[in-house]
Amino acid sequence: MGVELESSLKSFLEDVASKKPTPGGGSVAALAGALAAALTSMVCRLTIGRKGYEEVQARVERLLVESEKLRSRLQDLVVEDARAFDAVSQALKMDRSTPEAKQMRGEALQQALKGAAEVPMETCERCLNLLRVLHEVAKRGNVNALSDTGVAAHLALAAAHGARLNVEINLSSIKASDFVADMQGRIEATMSEAEKSHVLAMEVVGERL
Amino acid sequence: MGVELESSLKSFLEDVASKKPTPGGGSVAALAGALAAALTSMVCRLTIGRKGYEEVQARVERLLVESEKLRSRLQDLVVEDARAFDAVSQALKMDRSTPEAKQMRGEALQQALKGAAEVPMETCERCLNLLRVLHEVAKRGNVNALSDTGVAAHLALAAAHGARLNVEINLSSIKASDFVADMQGRIEATMSEAEKSHVLAMEVVGERL
């Protein structure tokens, strides 16, 4: 019942494929980011303690702490995105038979829509952080895991792009123009940095591969 | 024990993040493709039977059959990629104490490496098929699910890129030059078509959003 990390891969995929309102694209984008973070942690762990990587050990240990924090947060965002979507659905179902009820519904809906934009905004920002970690992991990590580093970088960028679409779709129904302008600025700046970090990370992967 | 779709999301993510040899980037790329296919099926199901979509109903029903076939196959490829990787690890552990043993090991390794290149090659090709389905779904699907369509297209392309890296890393150790040249040609052609389909699908998403 609901979106939870205890679901099997199989039943999560079934739920996504179904008509059910959640999990949808926002949760899937966060999950893609979490999978990218998990691969990043794997590469760090395949580097720490390995012969030939003594000099980068301390640095890679810190990168691992960072990628594990990002994984944990992105995993939570899978669930939070579904909850934020549910809040919008609940608001849409509220009574609007009187002018007062209509106004209350409108306010609840606007509030819920802001929440539904803020969750994928955070997903996008965490994916940018992850891409910056990946750029360093690409430079210092185990060369035998470079293809995993590359898969992580491609997935993290796709997750950021997907999260962006979810921010924008919600912004299009939000009336508070200051909020919309602020979020639009943030999402564009985040994506532009994410694209740059992805290019840098993939350049290093290509050079060392 | 092993990679299976019955694992919870949580334990799958833990296993990816660990030092364990599998699941690695190849399985994660196939899973990203499966998630993209699941979103595609969701969009089809949110279109079929809806008011205003009567004219595209028959076509979208066929697209749903297609995306569910691709989802099923990509889900299997998550597991098959781990098995192909294990076969390479097993071959590497074979005895090489005599010239005969060494030759047997070499042959087993070359065979296993071919398998480990063929699995992500198929992942990449299925993702291309999915992107072609997505281009049509973007044109005909429910406008309220356009952001989901876009997330699916971004993920499918990232999965194809990730699979490509896994093909190439295995090709680099394969001695049969005909096999390598053939696979190299296939992977380049597939990626070039995948990029095109992704651009087309995202153009439609942008126009209708």
XYZ file of C-alpha atoms in Angstrom, chain B residues 9-119:
111
model
C 14.306 -1.955 -3.779
C 16.160 -1.308 -0.548
C 18.241 -4.480 -0.600
C 18.896 -4.182 -4.360
C 20.255 -0.656 -3.807
C 22.377 -1.943 -0.887
C 23.762 -4.728 -3.098
C 24.624 -2.298 -5.898
C 26.374 0.013 -3.402
C 28.382 -2.874 -1.908
C 31.664 -4.393 -3.085
C 29.811 -7.475 -4.340
C 30.642 -8.190 -7.985
C 26.933 -8.095 -8.969
C 24.642 -6.270 -9.528
C 26.870 -3.787 -11.362
C 26.457 -1.181 -14.073
C 25.096 -3.604 -16.668
C 22.221 -4.721 -14.445
C 21.512 -1.139 -13.377
C 21.381 -0.018 -17.029
C 18.860 -2.783 -17.819
C 16.805 -1.789 -14.745
C 16.782 1.848 -15.869
C 15.455 0.628 -19.234
C 12.798 -1.472 -17.481
C 11.717 1.547 -15.394
C 11.448 3.620 -18.578
C 9.317 0.887 -20.181
C 7.102 0.750 -17.072
C 6.462 4.513 -17.290
C 5.670 4.116 -20.987
C 3.087 1.445 -20.181
C 1.599 3.706 -17.500
C 1.158 6.544 -20.000
C -0.516 4.130 -22.469
C -2.881 2.916 -19.742
C -3.716 6.510 -18.771
C -4.687 7.114 -22.416
C -6.752 4.020 -23.265
C -10.470 4.496 -22.500
C -10.086 8.231 -21.793
C -12.414 10.852 -23.241
C -10.762 12.746 -26.073
C -8.449 9.843 -26.955
C -10.998 7.637 -28.783
C -9.275 8.038 -32.154
C -5.854 6.884 -30.945
C -7.178 4.057 -28.744
C -6.380 1.148 -31.085
C -2.907 2.491 -31.825
C -2.092 3.101 -28.140
C -3.288 -0.415 -27.281
C -0.674 -1.769 -29.703
C 1.985 0.537 -28.222
C 1.123 -0.818 -24.752
C 1.632 -4.413 -25.930
C 4.992 -3.326 -27.319
C 6.140 -1.492 -24.167
C 5.060 -4.366 -21.907
C 7.069 -6.812 -24.036
C 10.098 -4.537 -23.765
C 9.612 -4.137 -20.008
C 9.466 -7.889 -19.516
C 12.608 -8.447 -21.574
C 14.541 -5.588 -19.908
C 13.608 -6.958 -16.473
C 15.088 -10.330 -17.498
C 18.220 -8.587 -18.734
C 18.825 -7.212 -15.203
C 19.328 -10.815 -14.067
C 21.048 -12.030 -17.246
C 23.674 -9.298 -17.048
C 24.666 -10.425 -13.549
C 24.877 -14.062 -14.750
C 27.052 -13.088 -17.721
C 29.372 -11.176 -15.390
C 29.570 -14.167 -13.030
C 30.542 -16.411 -15.954
C 33.532 -14.133 -16.686
C 34.569 -14.226 -12.997
C 34.314 -18.038 -12.998
C 36.470 -18.319 -16.117
C 39.101 -16.033 -14.581
C 39.343 -18.387 -11.595
C 40.028 -21.478 -13.756
C 43.246 -23.436 -13.402
C 46.163 -22.306 -15.537
C 48.907 -24.488 -14.140
C 49.540 -26.415 -17.402
C 49.586 -25.250 -21.031
C 46.421 -27.328 -21.689
C 44.609 -25.860 -18.670
C 45.727 -22.400 -19.688
C 44.305 -22.871 -23.157
C 40.996 -24.178 -21.817
C 40.770 -21.235 -19.458
C 41.510 -18.802 -22.287
C 38.784 -20.295 -24.451
C 36.250 -20.293 -21.607
C 37.121 -16.680 -20.838
C 36.704 -15.568 -24.456
C 33.337 -17.328 -24.598
C 32.204 -15.706 -21.342
C 33.343 -12.268 -22.486
C 31.251 -12.614 -25.656
C 28.222 -13.351 -23.501
C 29.010 -10.369 -21.277
C 29.077 -8.133 -24.390
C 25.926 -9.601 -25.943
C 23.672 -8.965 -22.929
